PDB file of C-alpha atoms in Angstrom:
ATOM      1  CA  MET A 515     -62.315 -68.893   1.380  1.00  0.00           C
ATOM      2  CA  ALA A 516     -58.746 -68.545   2.398  1.00  0.00           C
ATOM      3  CA  PHE A 517     -57.378 -70.039   5.382  1.00  0.00           C
ATOM      4  CA  ASP A 518     -57.001 -67.827   8.328  1.00  0.00           C
ATOM      5  CA  ILE A 519     -53.412 -66.771   8.942  1.00  0.00           C
ATOM      6  CA  ASP A 520     -52.020 -65.727  12.225  1.00  0.00           C
ATOM      7  CA  PRO A 521     -51.952 -61.928  12.360  1.00  0.00           C
ATOM      8  CA  GLU A 522     -48.214 -61.852  13.418  1.00  0.00           C
ATOM      9  CA  LEU A 523     -47.327 -64.026  10.503  1.00  0.00           C
ATOM     10  CA  GLN A 524     -49.451 -62.053   8.115  1.00  0.00           C
ATOM     11  CA  GLN A 525     -47.706 -58.878   8.917  1.00  0.00           C
ATOM     12  CA  TRP A 526     -44.384 -60.273   7.870  1.00  0.00           C
ATOM     13  CA  ILE A 527     -45.991 -61.721   4.718  1.00  0.00           C
ATOM     14  CA  ASP A 528     -47.306 -58.274   3.910  1.00  0.00           C
ATOM     15  CA  LEU A 529     -43.778 -56.912   4.529  1.00  0.00           C
ATOM     16  CA  LEU A 530     -42.486 -58.912   1.670  1.00  0.00           C
ATOM     17  CA  GLN A 531     -44.201 -56.519  -0.661  1.00  0.00           C
ATOM     18  CA  SER A 532     -42.410 -53.473   0.753  1.00  0.00           C
ATOM     19  CA  PRO A 533     -40.472 -51.253  -1.730  1.00  0.00           C
ATOM     20  CA  GLU A 534     -37.485 -51.235   0.472  1.00  0.00           C
ATOM     21  CA  GLU A 535     -35.062 -54.066   0.223  1.00  0.00           C
ATOM     22  CA  GLY A 536     -34.129 -53.906   3.856  1.00  0.00           C
ATOM     23  CA  ASP A 537     -37.843 -54.567   4.929  1.00  0.00           C
ATOM     24  CA  ARG A 538     -38.108 -57.647   2.671  1.00  0.00           C
ATOM     25  CA  LEU A 539     -34.956 -59.047   3.977  1.00  0.00           C
ATOM     26  CA  LEU A 540     -36.228 -58.474   7.497  1.00  0.00           C
ATOM     27  CA  ALA A 541     -39.509 -60.074   6.576  1.00  0.00           C
ATOM     28  CA  VAL A 542     -37.836 -63.226   5.269  1.00  0.00           C
ATOM     29  CA  LYS A 543     -35.438 -63.578   8.288  1.00  0.00           C
ATOM     30  CA  THR A 544     -38.353 -63.206  10.630  1.00  0.00           C
ATOM     31  CA  LEU A 545     -40.436 -65.790   8.607  1.00  0.00           C
ATOM     32  CA  GLN A 546     -37.384 -68.173   8.802  1.00  0.00           C
ATOM     33  CA  HIS A 547     -37.299 -67.674  12.603  1.00  0.00           C
ATOM     34  CA  LEU A 548     -40.974 -68.330  13.057  1.00  0.00           C
ATOM     35  CA  GLY A 549     -40.965 -71.551  11.049  1.00  0.00           C
ATOM     36  CA  ASP A 550     -44.518 -71.526  10.061  1.00  0.00           C
ATOM     37  CA  GLU A 551     -45.386 -73.325   6.861  1.00  0.00           C
ATOM     38  CA  GLY A 552     -48.141 -70.953   6.133  1.00  0.00           C
ATOM     39  CA  ALA A 553     -45.175 -68.745   4.795  1.00  0.00           C
ATOM     40  CA  ILE A 554     -44.104 -71.328   2.210  1.00  0.00           C
ATOM     41  CA  GLN A 555     -46.101 -69.777  -0.628  1.00  0.00           C
ATOM     42  CA  PRO A 556     -45.239 -66.157  -0.045  1.00  0.00           C
ATOM     43  CA  LEU A 557     -41.544 -67.327   0.289  1.00  0.00           C
ATOM     44  CA  MET A 558     -42.007 -69.120  -3.165  1.00  0.00           C
ATOM     45  CA  THR A 559     -43.040 -65.656  -4.391  1.00  0.00           C
ATOM     46  CA  ALA A 560     -40.016 -64.088  -3.022  1.00  0.00           C
ATOM     47  CA  LEU A 561     -37.749 -66.351  -4.984  1.00  0.00           C
ATOM     48  CA  GLN A 562     -38.633 -63.874  -7.854  1.00  0.00           C
ATOM     49  CA  ASP A 563     -37.732 -60.830  -5.683  1.00  0.00           C
ATOM     50  CA  PRO A 564     -35.642 -58.144  -7.610  1.00  0.00           C
ATOM     51  CA  SER A 565     -32.840 -58.471  -4.960  1.00  0.00           C
ATOM     52  CA  ALA A 566     -30.460 -61.437  -5.068  1.00  0.00           C
ATOM     53  CA  GLY A 567     -30.006 -61.124  -1.252  1.00  0.00           C
ATOM     54  CA  VAL A 568     -33.813 -61.661  -0.629  1.00  0.00           C
ATOM     55  CA  GLN A 569     -33.869 -64.422  -3.193  1.00  0.00           C
ATOM     56  CA  LYS A 570     -31.067 -66.263  -1.625  1.00  0.00           C
ATOM     57  CA  LEU A 571     -32.374 -65.941   1.868  1.00  0.00           C
ATOM     58  CA  ALA A 572     -35.803 -67.138   0.772  1.00  0.00           C
ATOM     59  CA  VAL A 573     -34.012 -70.050  -0.678  1.00  0.00           C
ATOM     60  CA  THR A 574     -32.324 -70.859   2.606  1.00  0.00           C
ATOM     61  CA  THR A 575     -35.565 -70.358   4.444  1.00  0.00           C
ATOM     62  CA  LEU A 576     -37.413 -72.884   2.101  1.00  0.00           C
ATOM     63  CA  TRP A 577     -34.544 -75.403   2.561  1.00  0.00           C
ATOM     64  CA  GLU A 578     -35.061 -75.145   6.275  1.00  0.00           C
ATOM     65  CA  PHE A 579     -38.764 -75.853   5.826  1.00  0.00           C
ATOM     66  CA  ALA A 580     -37.684 -79.000   4.060  1.00  0.00           C
ATOM     67  CA  ASN A 581     -41.021 -79.219   2.270  1.00  0.00           C
ATOM     68  CA  PRO A 582     -40.915 -80.763  -1.222  1.00  0.00           C
ATOM     69  CA  VAL A 583     -43.671 -78.314  -2.315  1.00  0.00           C
ATOM     70  CA  ALA A 584     -40.835 -75.806  -2.833  1.00  0.00           C
ATOM     71  CA  VAL A 585     -38.909 -77.971  -5.231  1.00  0.00           C
ATOM     72  CA  PRO A 586     -40.437 -76.463  -8.370  1.00  0.00           C
ATOM     73  CA  GLY A 587     -39.676 -72.965  -7.401  1.00  0.00           C
ATOM     74  CA  LEU A 588     -36.249 -73.868  -6.308  1.00  0.00           C
ATOM     75  CA  ILE A 589     -35.580 -75.494  -9.722  1.00  0.00           C
ATOM     76  CA  GLU A 590     -36.240 -72.231 -11.369  1.00  0.00           C
ATOM     77  CA  CYS A 591     -33.549 -70.598  -9.225  1.00  0.00           C
ATOM     78  CA  LEU A 592     -30.952 -72.892 -10.917  1.00  0.00           C
ATOM     79  CA  SER A 593     -30.818 -70.482 -13.905  1.00  0.00           C
ATOM     80  CA  SER A 594     -30.586 -67.181 -11.777  1.00  0.00           C
ATOM     81  CA  PRO A 595     -28.054 -64.810 -13.013  1.00  0.00           C
ATOM     82  CA  ASN A 596     -26.619 -64.622  -9.549  1.00  0.00           C
ATOM     83  CA  PRO A 597     -24.107 -67.511  -8.758  1.00  0.00           C
ATOM     84  CA  GLU A 598     -24.856 -67.520  -5.055  1.00  0.00           C
ATOM     85  CA  VAL A 599     -28.588 -67.991  -5.539  1.00  0.00           C
ATOM     86  CA  ARG A 600     -27.936 -70.690  -7.957  1.00  0.00           C
ATOM     87  CA  GLU A 601     -25.556 -72.502  -5.648  1.00  0.00           C
ATOM     88  CA  GLU A 602     -27.851 -72.200  -2.574  1.00  0.00           C
ATOM     89  CA  ALA A 603     -30.801 -73.570  -4.626  1.00  0.00           C
ATOM     90  CA  LYS A 604     -28.669 -76.428  -5.889  1.00  0.00           C
ATOM     91  CA  SER A 605     -27.608 -77.362  -2.325  1.00  0.00           C
ATOM     92  CA  ALA A 606     -31.227 -77.137  -1.053  1.00  0.00           C
ATOM     93  CA  LEU A 607     -32.441 -79.321  -3.946  1.00  0.00           C
ATOM     94  CA  GLY A 608     -29.706 -81.771  -3.163  1.00  0.00           C
ATOM     95  CA  GLU A 609     -31.578 -82.608   0.068  1.00  0.00           C
ATOM     96  CA  LEU A 610     -35.040 -82.191  -1.212  1.00  0.00           C
ATOM     97  CA  VAL A 611     -35.294 -83.888  -4.555  1.00  0.00           C
ATOM     98  CA  SER A 612     -36.489 -87.548  -4.947  1.00  0.00           C
ATOM     99  CA  GLY A 613     -37.699 -89.725  -7.715  1.00  0.00           C
ATOM    100  CA  ASP A 614     -41.035 -87.944  -7.659  1.00  0.00           C
ATOM    101  CA  HIS A 615     -39.461 -84.936  -9.145  1.00  0.00           C
ATOM    102  CA  LEU A 616     -37.593 -86.688 -12.020  1.00  0.00           C
ATOM    103  CA  LEU A 617     -39.887 -85.349 -14.649  1.00  0.00           C
ATOM    104  CA  LEU A 618     -39.464 -81.781 -13.433  1.00  0.00           C
ATOM    105  CA  LEU A 619     -35.694 -82.268 -13.570  1.00  0.00           C
ATOM    106  CA  LEU A 620     -35.599 -83.788 -17.010  1.00  0.00           C
ATOM    107  CA  ASP A 621     -37.708 -80.899 -18.314  1.00  0.00           C
ATOM    108  CA  ALA A 622     -35.270 -78.418 -16.713  1.00  0.00           C
ATOM    109  CA  LEU A 623     -32.422 -80.292 -18.274  1.00  0.00           C
ATOM    110  CA  GLN A 624     -33.613 -79.430 -21.857  1.00  0.00           C
ATOM    111  CA  ARG A 625     -33.530 -75.734 -21.245  1.00  0.00           C
ATOM    112  CA  ASP A 626     -31.064 -73.451 -22.857  1.00  0.00           C
ATOM    113  CA  SER A 627     -29.322 -72.623 -19.695  1.00  0.00           C
ATOM    114  CA  ILE A 628     -25.667 -73.933 -18.913  1.00  0.00           C
ATOM    115  CA  PRO A 629     -26.025 -73.227 -15.107  1.00  0.00           C
ATOM    116  CA  MET A 630     -29.491 -75.107 -15.047  1.00  0.00           C
ATOM    117  CA  GLN A 631     -28.125 -77.886 -17.049  1.00  0.00           C
ATOM    118  CA  LEU A 632     -25.143 -78.321 -14.990  1.00  0.00           C
ATOM    119  CA  SER A 633     -27.026 -78.214 -11.693  1.00  0.00           C
ATOM    120  CA  VAL A 634     -29.632 -80.825 -12.951  1.00  0.00           C
ATOM    121  CA  LEU A 635     -27.107 -83.150 -14.012  1.00  0.00           C
ATOM    122  CA  TYR A 636     -25.658 -82.892 -10.540  1.00  0.00           C
ATOM    123  CA  LEU A 637     -29.178 -83.535  -9.105  1.00  0.00           C
ATOM    124  CA  LEU A 638     -29.870 -86.535 -11.126  1.00  0.00           C
ATOM    125  CA  ARG A 639     -27.063 -88.330  -9.276  1.00  0.00           C
ATOM    126  CA  LYS A 640     -29.346 -88.104  -6.219  1.00  0.00           C
ATOM    127  CA  ILE A 641     -32.013 -90.081  -8.003  1.00  0.00           C
ATOM    128  CA  HIS A 642     -30.020 -92.896  -9.643  1.00  0.00           C
ATOM    129  CA  ASP A 643     -32.682 -93.714 -12.195  1.00  0.00           C
ATOM    130  CA  VAL A 644     -31.570 -95.166 -15.596  1.00  0.00           C
ATOM    131  CA  GLN A 645     -34.685 -93.459 -17.333  1.00  0.00           C
ATOM    132  CA  CYS A 646     -32.190 -90.418 -17.173  1.00  0.00           C
ATOM    133  CA  LEU A 647     -29.769 -91.991 -19.649  1.00  0.00           C
ATOM    134  CA  PRO A 648     -31.349 -90.885 -23.038  1.00  0.00           C
ATOM    135  CA  TYR A 649     -31.454 -87.366 -21.519  1.00  0.00           C
ATOM    136  CA  VAL A 650     -27.915 -87.344 -20.339  1.00  0.00           C
ATOM    137  CA  LEU A 651     -26.135 -88.858 -23.398  1.00  0.00           C
ATOM    138  CA  PRO A 652     -26.680 -85.790 -25.575  1.00  0.00           C
ATOM    139  CA  PHE A 653     -24.354 -83.803 -23.149  1.00  0.00           C
ATOM    140  CA  PHE A 654     -21.401 -86.088 -24.064  1.00  0.00           C
ATOM    141  CA  GLU A 655     -21.075 -84.260 -27.293  1.00  0.00           C
ATOM    142  CA  SER A 656     -21.555 -80.880 -25.937  1.00  0.00           C
ATOM    143  CA  ASP A 657     -19.323 -78.069 -26.885  1.00  0.00           C
ATOM    144  CA  HIS A 658     -18.845 -77.079 -23.390  1.00  0.00           C
ATOM    145  CA  ALA A 659     -16.265 -79.220 -21.475  1.00  0.00           C
ATOM    146  CA  ASP A 660     -17.837 -78.831 -18.116  1.00  0.00           C
ATOM    147  CA  LEU A 661     -21.239 -80.178 -19.469  1.00  0.00           C
ATOM    148  CA  ARG A 662     -19.323 -83.195 -20.845  1.00  0.00           C
ATOM    149  CA  GLU A 663     -17.664 -83.703 -17.397  1.00  0.00           C
ATOM    150  CA  ALA A 664     -20.849 -83.305 -15.566  1.00  0.00           C
ATOM    151  CA  ALA A 665     -22.762 -85.800 -17.879  1.00  0.00           C
ATOM    152  CA  VAL A 666     -20.234 -88.557 -17.773  1.00  0.00           C
ATOM    153  CA  THR A 667     -19.956 -88.212 -13.989  1.00  0.00           C
ATOM    154  CA  THR A 668     -23.797 -88.446 -13.702  1.00  0.00           C
ATOM    155  CA  LEU A 669     -23.693 -91.795 -15.712  1.00  0.00           C
ATOM    156  CA  ARG A 670     -21.614 -93.167 -12.952  1.00  0.00           C
ATOM    157  CA  TYR A 671     -24.591 -92.816 -10.508  1.00  0.00           C
ATOM    158  CA  LEU A 672     -27.190 -94.248 -12.713  1.00  0.00           C
ATOM    159  CA  ASN A 673     -28.321 -97.801 -11.795  1.00  0.00           C
ATOM    160  CA  GLN A 674     -28.172-100.616 -14.178  1.00  0.00           C
ATOM    161  CA  VAL A 675     -25.833 -99.174 -16.745  1.00  0.00           C
ATOM    162  CA  GLU A 676     -23.227-101.702 -17.904  1.00  0.00           C
ATOM    163  CA  ARG A 677     -22.225-100.510 -21.314  1.00  0.00           C
ATOM    164  CA  CYS A 678     -21.928 -97.095 -22.677  1.00  0.00           C
ATOM    165  CA  GLN A 679     -19.609 -96.501 -25.703  1.00  0.00           C
ATOM    166  CA  PRO A 680     -20.073 -92.618 -25.548  1.00  0.00           C
ATOM    167  CA  ALA A 681     -18.367 -92.814 -22.159  1.00  0.00           C
ATOM    168  CA  ILE A 682     -15.420 -94.784 -23.547  1.00  0.00           C
ATOM    169  CA  ASP A 683     -15.155 -92.433 -26.328  1.00  0.00           C
ATOM    170  CA  LEU A 684     -14.670 -89.528 -23.902  1.00  0.00           C
ATOM    171  CA  MET A 685     -11.337 -90.963 -22.883  1.00  0.00           C
ATOM    172  CA  ASP A 686      -9.926 -89.174 -25.872  1.00  0.00           C
ATOM    173  CA  ASP A 687     -11.442 -85.997 -25.067  1.00  0.00           C
ATOM    174  CA  PRO A 688      -9.056 -83.008 -25.247  1.00  0.00           C
ATOM    175  CA  GLU A 689      -9.927 -81.699 -21.812  1.00  0.00           C
ATOM    176  CA  PRO A 690      -8.114 -83.451 -18.986  1.00  0.00           C
ATOM    177  CA  THR A 691     -11.164 -82.818 -16.512  1.00  0.00           C
ATOM    178  CA  VAL A 692     -13.474 -84.603 -18.848  1.00  0.00           C
ATOM    179  CA  ARG A 693     -10.915 -87.619 -19.203  1.00  0.00           C
ATOM    180  CA  ARG A 694     -10.544 -87.795 -15.422  1.00  0.00           C
ATOM    181  CA  GLU A 695     -14.369 -88.225 -14.794  1.00  0.00           C
ATOM    182  CA  ALA A 696     -14.706 -90.598 -17.749  1.00  0.00           C
ATOM    183  CA  THR A 697     -11.979 -92.853 -16.381  1.00  0.00           C
ATOM    184  CA  LEU A 698     -13.617 -93.060 -13.052  1.00  0.00           C
ATOM    185  CA  THR A 699     -17.016 -93.867 -14.814  1.00  0.00           C
ATOM    186  CA  LEU A 700     -15.482 -96.637 -16.832  1.00  0.00           C
ATOM    187  CA  GLY A 701     -14.629 -98.600 -13.636  1.00  0.00           C
ATOM    188  CA  HIS A 702     -18.439 -98.902 -13.017  1.00  0.00           C
ATOM    189  CA  LEU A 703     -19.181-100.500 -16.491  1.00  0.00           C
ATOM    190  CA  ALA A 704     -19.111-104.062 -17.393  1.00  0.00           C
ATOM    191  CA  ASP A 705     -18.145-103.605 -21.094  1.00  0.00           C
ATOM    192  CA  ASP A 706     -15.442-105.949 -22.434  1.00  0.00           C
ATOM    193  CA  THR A 707     -13.520-103.002 -24.007  1.00  0.00           C
ATOM    194  CA  VAL A 708     -13.262-100.959 -20.712  1.00  0.00           C
ATOM    195  CA  VAL A 709     -10.212-102.626 -19.359  1.00  0.00           C
ATOM    196  CA  PRO A 710      -7.902-102.250 -22.445  1.00  0.00           C
ATOM    197  CA  ARG A 711      -8.989 -98.566 -22.569  1.00  0.00           C
ATOM    198  CA  LEU A 712      -8.191 -98.071 -18.940  1.00  0.00           C
ATOM    199  CA  ILE A 713      -4.929 -99.681 -19.393  1.00  0.00           C
ATOM    200  CA  ARG A 714      -4.104 -97.313 -22.248  1.00  0.00           C
ATOM    201  CA  ALA A 715      -4.879 -94.520 -19.888  1.00  0.00           C
ATOM    202  CA  LEU A 716      -2.864 -95.681 -17.014  1.00  0.00           C
ATOM    203  CA  THR A 717       0.316 -96.112 -19.161  1.00  0.00           C
ATOM    204  CA  ALA A 718       0.009 -93.479 -21.663  1.00  0.00           C
ATOM    205  CA  ASP A 719      -2.201 -90.481 -20.562  1.00  0.00           C
ATOM    206  CA  PRO A 720      -0.016 -87.380 -19.985  1.00  0.00           C
ATOM    207  CA  ASP A 721      -2.348 -86.216 -16.922  1.00  0.00           C
ATOM    208  CA  TRP A 722      -1.384 -87.774 -13.779  1.00  0.00           C
ATOM    209  CA  GLN A 723      -4.928 -87.620 -12.417  1.00  0.00           C
ATOM    210  CA  VAL A 724      -6.284 -89.446 -15.382  1.00  0.00           C
ATOM    211  CA  ARG A 725      -3.490 -92.278 -14.687  1.00  0.00           C
ATOM    212  CA  ARG A 726      -4.490 -92.237 -11.041  1.00  0.00           C
ATOM    213  CA  ASN A 727      -8.197 -92.597 -11.763  1.00  0.00           C
ATOM    214  CA  ALA A 728      -7.367 -95.423 -14.257  1.00  0.00           C
ATOM    215  CA  ALA A 729      -5.626 -97.292 -11.372  1.00  0.00           C
ATOM    216  CA  LYS A 730      -8.752 -96.692  -9.243  1.00  0.00           C
ATOM    217  CA  SER A 731     -10.933 -97.974 -11.954  1.00  0.00           C
ATOM    218  CA  LEU A 732      -8.726-101.079 -12.605  1.00  0.00           C
ATOM    219  CA  ALA A 733      -9.039-101.811  -8.852  1.00  0.00           C
ATOM    220  CA  LEU A 734     -12.942-101.955  -9.290  1.00  0.00           C
ATOM    221  CA  GLN A 735     -12.565-104.170 -12.469  1.00  0.00           C
ATOM    222  CA  ALA A 736     -10.077-106.448 -10.809  1.00  0.00           C
ATOM    223  CA  ASN A 737      -9.037-108.033 -14.093  1.00  0.00           C
ATOM    224  CA  THR A 738      -5.708-110.168 -14.299  1.00  0.00           C
ATOM    225  CA  ALA A 739      -5.057-108.597 -17.766  1.00  0.00           C
ATOM    226  CA  ALA A 740      -4.220-105.332 -15.955  1.00  0.00           C
ATOM    227  CA  VAL A 741      -1.433-106.883 -13.766  1.00  0.00           C
ATOM    228  CA  GLU A 742       1.588-106.061 -15.955  1.00  0.00           C
ATOM    229  CA  PRO A 743       0.461-102.485 -16.777  1.00  0.00           C
ATOM    230  CA  LEU A 744      -0.202-101.899 -13.033  1.00  0.00           C
ATOM    231  CA  ILE A 745       3.264-103.332 -12.117  1.00  0.00           C
ATOM    232  CA  GLN A 746       4.669-100.649 -14.552  1.00  0.00           C
ATOM    233  CA  ALA A 747       2.526 -97.941 -12.921  1.00  0.00           C
ATOM    234  CA  VAL A 748       4.125 -98.714  -9.606  1.00  0.00           C
ATOM    235  CA  THR A 749       7.261 -96.745 -10.874  1.00  0.00           C
ATOM    236  CA  ASP A 750       5.044 -93.824 -12.258  1.00  0.00           C
ATOM    237  CA  ASP A 751       6.483 -90.392 -11.588  1.00  0.00           C
ATOM    238  CA  HIS A 752       3.487 -89.337  -9.525  1.00  0.00           C
ATOM    239  CA  TRP A 753       3.060 -90.974  -6.067  1.00  0.00           C
ATOM    240  CA  GLN A 754      -0.755 -91.089  -6.044  1.00  0.00           C
ATOM    241  CA  VAL A 755      -0.531 -93.197  -9.345  1.00  0.00           C
ATOM    242  CA  ARG A 756       1.946 -95.509  -7.609  1.00  0.00           C
ATOM    243  CA  LYS A 757      -0.551 -95.615  -4.491  1.00  0.00           C
ATOM    244  CA  PHE A 758      -3.599 -96.521  -6.466  1.00  0.00           C
ATOM    245  CA  ALA A 759      -1.758 -98.971  -8.716  1.00  0.00           C
ATOM    246  CA  LEU A 760      -0.684-100.895  -5.626  1.00  0.00           C
ATOM    247  CA  GLN A 761      -4.205-100.920  -4.316  1.00  0.00           C
ATOM    248  CA  ALA A 762      -5.381-102.406  -7.668  1.00  0.00           C
ATOM    249  CA  LEU A 763      -2.603-105.041  -7.447  1.00  0.00           C
ATOM    250  CA  GLN A 764      -4.159-105.869  -4.004  1.00  0.00           C
ATOM    251  CA  LYS A 765      -7.336-106.908  -5.854  1.00  0.00           C
ATOM    252  CA  THR A 766      -5.498-109.485  -8.175  1.00  0.00           C
ATOM    253  CA  PRO A 767      -2.467-110.826  -6.113  1.00  0.00           C
ATOM    254  CA  ASP A 768       0.162-112.130  -8.621  1.00  0.00           C
ATOM    255  CA  ASN A 769       3.823-113.216  -8.022  1.00  0.00           C
ATOM    256  CA  ARG A 770       4.689-111.234 -11.097  1.00  0.00           C
ATOM    257  CA  ALA A 771       4.405-108.197  -9.019  1.00  0.00           C
ATOM    258  CA  LEU A 772       6.715-109.386  -6.132  1.00  0.00           C
ATOM    259  CA  SER A 773       9.828-107.482  -7.244  1.00  0.00           C
ATOM    260  CA  CYS A 774       7.859-104.077  -7.725  1.00  0.00           C
ATOM    261  CA  LEU A 775       6.038-104.587  -4.476  1.00  0.00           C
ATOM    262  CA  ILE A 776       9.409-105.075  -2.512  1.00  0.00           C
ATOM    263  CA  GLN A 777      10.952-102.039  -4.251  1.00  0.00           C
ATOM    264  CA  ALA A 778       7.894 -99.935  -3.296  1.00  0.00           C
ATOM    265  CA  LEU A 779       8.511-100.670   0.464  1.00  0.00           C
ATOM    266  CA  THR A 780      11.270 -98.058   0.093  1.00  0.00           C
ATOM    267  CA  ASP A 781       9.244 -95.368  -1.652  1.00  0.00           C
ATOM    268  CA  GLU A 782       9.542 -91.823  -0.304  1.00  0.00           C
ATOM    269  CA  TYR A 783       5.782 -91.566   0.345  1.00  0.00           C
ATOM    270  CA  SER A 784       4.475 -93.546   3.233  1.00  0.00           C
ATOM    271  CA  ASP A 785       1.101 -94.149   1.541  1.00  0.00           C
ATOM    272  CA  VAL A 786       2.931 -96.012  -1.061  1.00  0.00           C
ATOM    273  CA  ARG A 787       5.079 -98.020   1.380  1.00  0.00           C
ATOM    274  CA  ARG A 788       1.873 -98.943   3.401  1.00  0.00           C
ATOM    275  CA  ASP A 789       0.034-100.148   0.353  1.00  0.00           C
ATOM    276  CA  ALA A 790       3.112-102.250  -0.837  1.00  0.00           C
ATOM    277  CA  ALA A 791       3.062-103.908   2.545  1.00  0.00           C
ATOM    278  CA  ILE A 792      -0.681-104.781   2.180  1.00  0.00           C
ATOM    279  CA  ALA A 793      -0.082-106.087  -1.118  1.00  0.00           C
ATOM    280  CA  LEU A 794       2.748-108.156  -0.090  1.00  0.00           C
ATOM    281  CA  GLY A 795       0.594-109.597   2.763  1.00  0.00           C
ATOM    282  CA  LEU A 796      -2.114-110.575   0.271  1.00  0.00           C
ATOM    283  CA  LEU A 797       0.548-112.049  -2.076  1.00  0.00           C
ATOM    284  CA  LYS A 798       1.610-114.403   0.830  1.00  0.00           C
ATOM    285  CA  ASN A 799       5.000-115.184  -0.769  1.00  0.00           C
ATOM    286  CA  PRO A 800       7.686-116.153   1.795  1.00  0.00           C
ATOM    287  CA  ALA A 801      10.329-114.347  -0.589  1.00  0.00           C
ATOM    288  CA  ALA A 802       8.993-111.146   0.627  1.00  0.00           C
ATOM    289  CA  LEU A 803       9.630-111.717   4.417  1.00  0.00           C
ATOM    290  CA  GLN A 804      13.237-110.304   4.456  1.00  0.00           C
ATOM    291  CA  ALA A 805      12.246-106.988   2.932  1.00  0.00           C
ATOM    292  CA  LEU A 806       9.233-106.855   5.160  1.00  0.00           C
ATOM    293  CA  GLN A 807      11.353-107.418   8.335  1.00  0.00           C
ATOM    294  CA  GLN A 808      13.604-104.455   7.160  1.00  0.00           C
ATOM    295  CA  ALA A 809      10.545-102.409   6.800  1.00  0.00           C
ATOM    296  CA  LEU A 810       9.524-102.952  10.306  1.00  0.00           C
ATOM    297  CA  ASP A 811      11.905-100.069  11.235  1.00  0.00           C
ATOM    298  CA  ASP A 812       9.825 -97.705   8.969  1.00  0.00           C
ATOM    299  CA  PRO A 813       9.481 -94.173  10.504  1.00  0.00           C
ATOM    300  CA  ASP A 814       5.776 -94.051   9.653  1.00  0.00           C
ATOM    301  CA  ARG A 815       3.731 -95.953  12.317  1.00  0.00           C
ATOM    302  CA  ASP A 816       0.995 -97.076   9.879  1.00  0.00           C
ATOM    303  CA  VAL A 817       3.562 -98.614   7.627  1.00  0.00           C
ATOM    304  CA  CYS A 818       5.167-100.546  10.519  1.00  0.00           C
ATOM    305  CA  ILE A 819       1.571-101.815  11.513  1.00  0.00           C
ATOM    306  CA  TYR A 820       0.651-103.002   8.070  1.00  0.00           C
ATOM    307  CA  THR A 821       4.164-104.486   7.690  1.00  0.00           C
ATOM    308  CA  GLU A 822       3.634-106.533  10.823  1.00  0.00           C
ATOM    309  CA  ARG A 823       0.196-107.716   9.404  1.00  0.00           C
ATOM    310  CA  ALA A 824       1.761-108.655   6.158  1.00  0.00           C
ATOM    311  CA  ILE A 825       4.412-110.820   7.920  1.00  0.00           C
ATOM    312  CA  GLN A 826       1.935-112.417  10.118  1.00  0.00           C
ATOM    313  CA  LYS A 827      -0.278-113.204   7.054  1.00  0.00           C
ATOM    314  CA  ILE A 828       2.634-114.864   5.136  1.00  0.00           C
ATOM    315  CA  GLN A 829       3.808-116.795   8.329  1.00  0.00           C
ATOM    316  CA  ASP A 830       0.175-118.173   8.787  1.00  0.00           C
ATOM    317  CA  SER A 831       0.070-119.081   5.168  1.00  0.00           C
ATOM    318  CA  MET A 832       3.394-121.116   5.526  1.00  0.00           C
ATOM    319  CA  GLN A 833       2.180-122.687   8.689  1.00  0.00           C
ATOM    320  CA  GLY A 834      -1.019-123.568   7.060  1.00  0.00           C
ATOM    321  CA  THR A 835       0.902-125.239   4.110  1.00  0.00           C
ATOM    322  CA  LEU A 836       3.109-127.346   6.537  1.00  0.00           C
ATOM    323  CA  ASN A 837       0.008-128.563   8.279  1.00  0.00           C
ATOM    324  CA  ALA A 838      -1.936-129.530   5.103  1.00  0.00           C
TER     325      ALA A 838
END
C-alpha cells in the first residue's frame, strides 16, 4: 500500500504532469518551498521533463533537499544536452557525492559522453580514492585536450599516488592548458624524475603559466637541485614566475641565491619584493642587511613589514652566533 501523502503536497505532485510548462515550473517551485521529502521521487521524475527549465529547477530543488537518494538521477543529468542543467547537476553532486557513490561514478565515467566524463572526473576529486586511478589513466591519452586536462588534475586529488609516468609524459602535451595542470600535479608526486622535468618546464616552457606552476611544484618538492634554476627564474619576464620562484627558494635557503634576492627587492611588483624580503629573512645572511635597510622605504606597506621581520631574523641570528 502506498504511503498517504498530504493532499496539499499531492496536488502539486499531480501538477508535474500538466501539459503546460508554466504549470510544471510552478509545481516544482512550490515543492521547493514546501520542502517535503515526499516530493523527492516525483522530482526525480521531473529530471526527465521535456523542458530544460523544469529540469534545472528540479535539480536545484533536489540539491536543497540534500538527500543522497537523488544522486543517481542527478548523475544522469550530467549528460543533458542543456549546459545549464549539466552545470547545476555538477554543482549539486559536488556536495552530495561520497565514497558510497564511487561505483556509480566510475560506471558513468565509461559512457560515451564528453560532458558526463568531464563532470565525473571533477566529482572524483571529492572522493580521493586511489581505486579511481585505473579508470582515470586512459583519459591521459584522449584526443580531447579538456579530458586530458581534467584527468591529470583529478590525479592530483587521489590519495597514495606517488608515481605516475603518464602524468610526467603530459609535460610534453601540445596544449598549454594540459601542461599547466600536469605541472601542478607533478608537485604532489614522489618520483625521482619529477624534479628534473619541473626544472625543464621552469626554464624552457614557452607558456608563463606552466613556468609559474613549475615554480609552485618545486616549492612542494623543496629539492636543492632546483636552486640554480630557481635563481634563474627570479629574472623571468613574467612577475608571477618571479614571485613563485622566490617562494620556492624560501623552502631551500641557499647563499647562492643572495645576489638575486637582493636584486629582487627592487622589482617593479610589490609581491615580488615582499617574497624577496621573506627569502632573505630565511637566509639569515648579514650581507643582506644594507639592502634590506634601504627597502624599509618601500611604498608598499606589506613589503616594509616583511623587510622589518627579515632584518630582525638576521639580527637575532647574529646575536645567537655571538652568544654561542
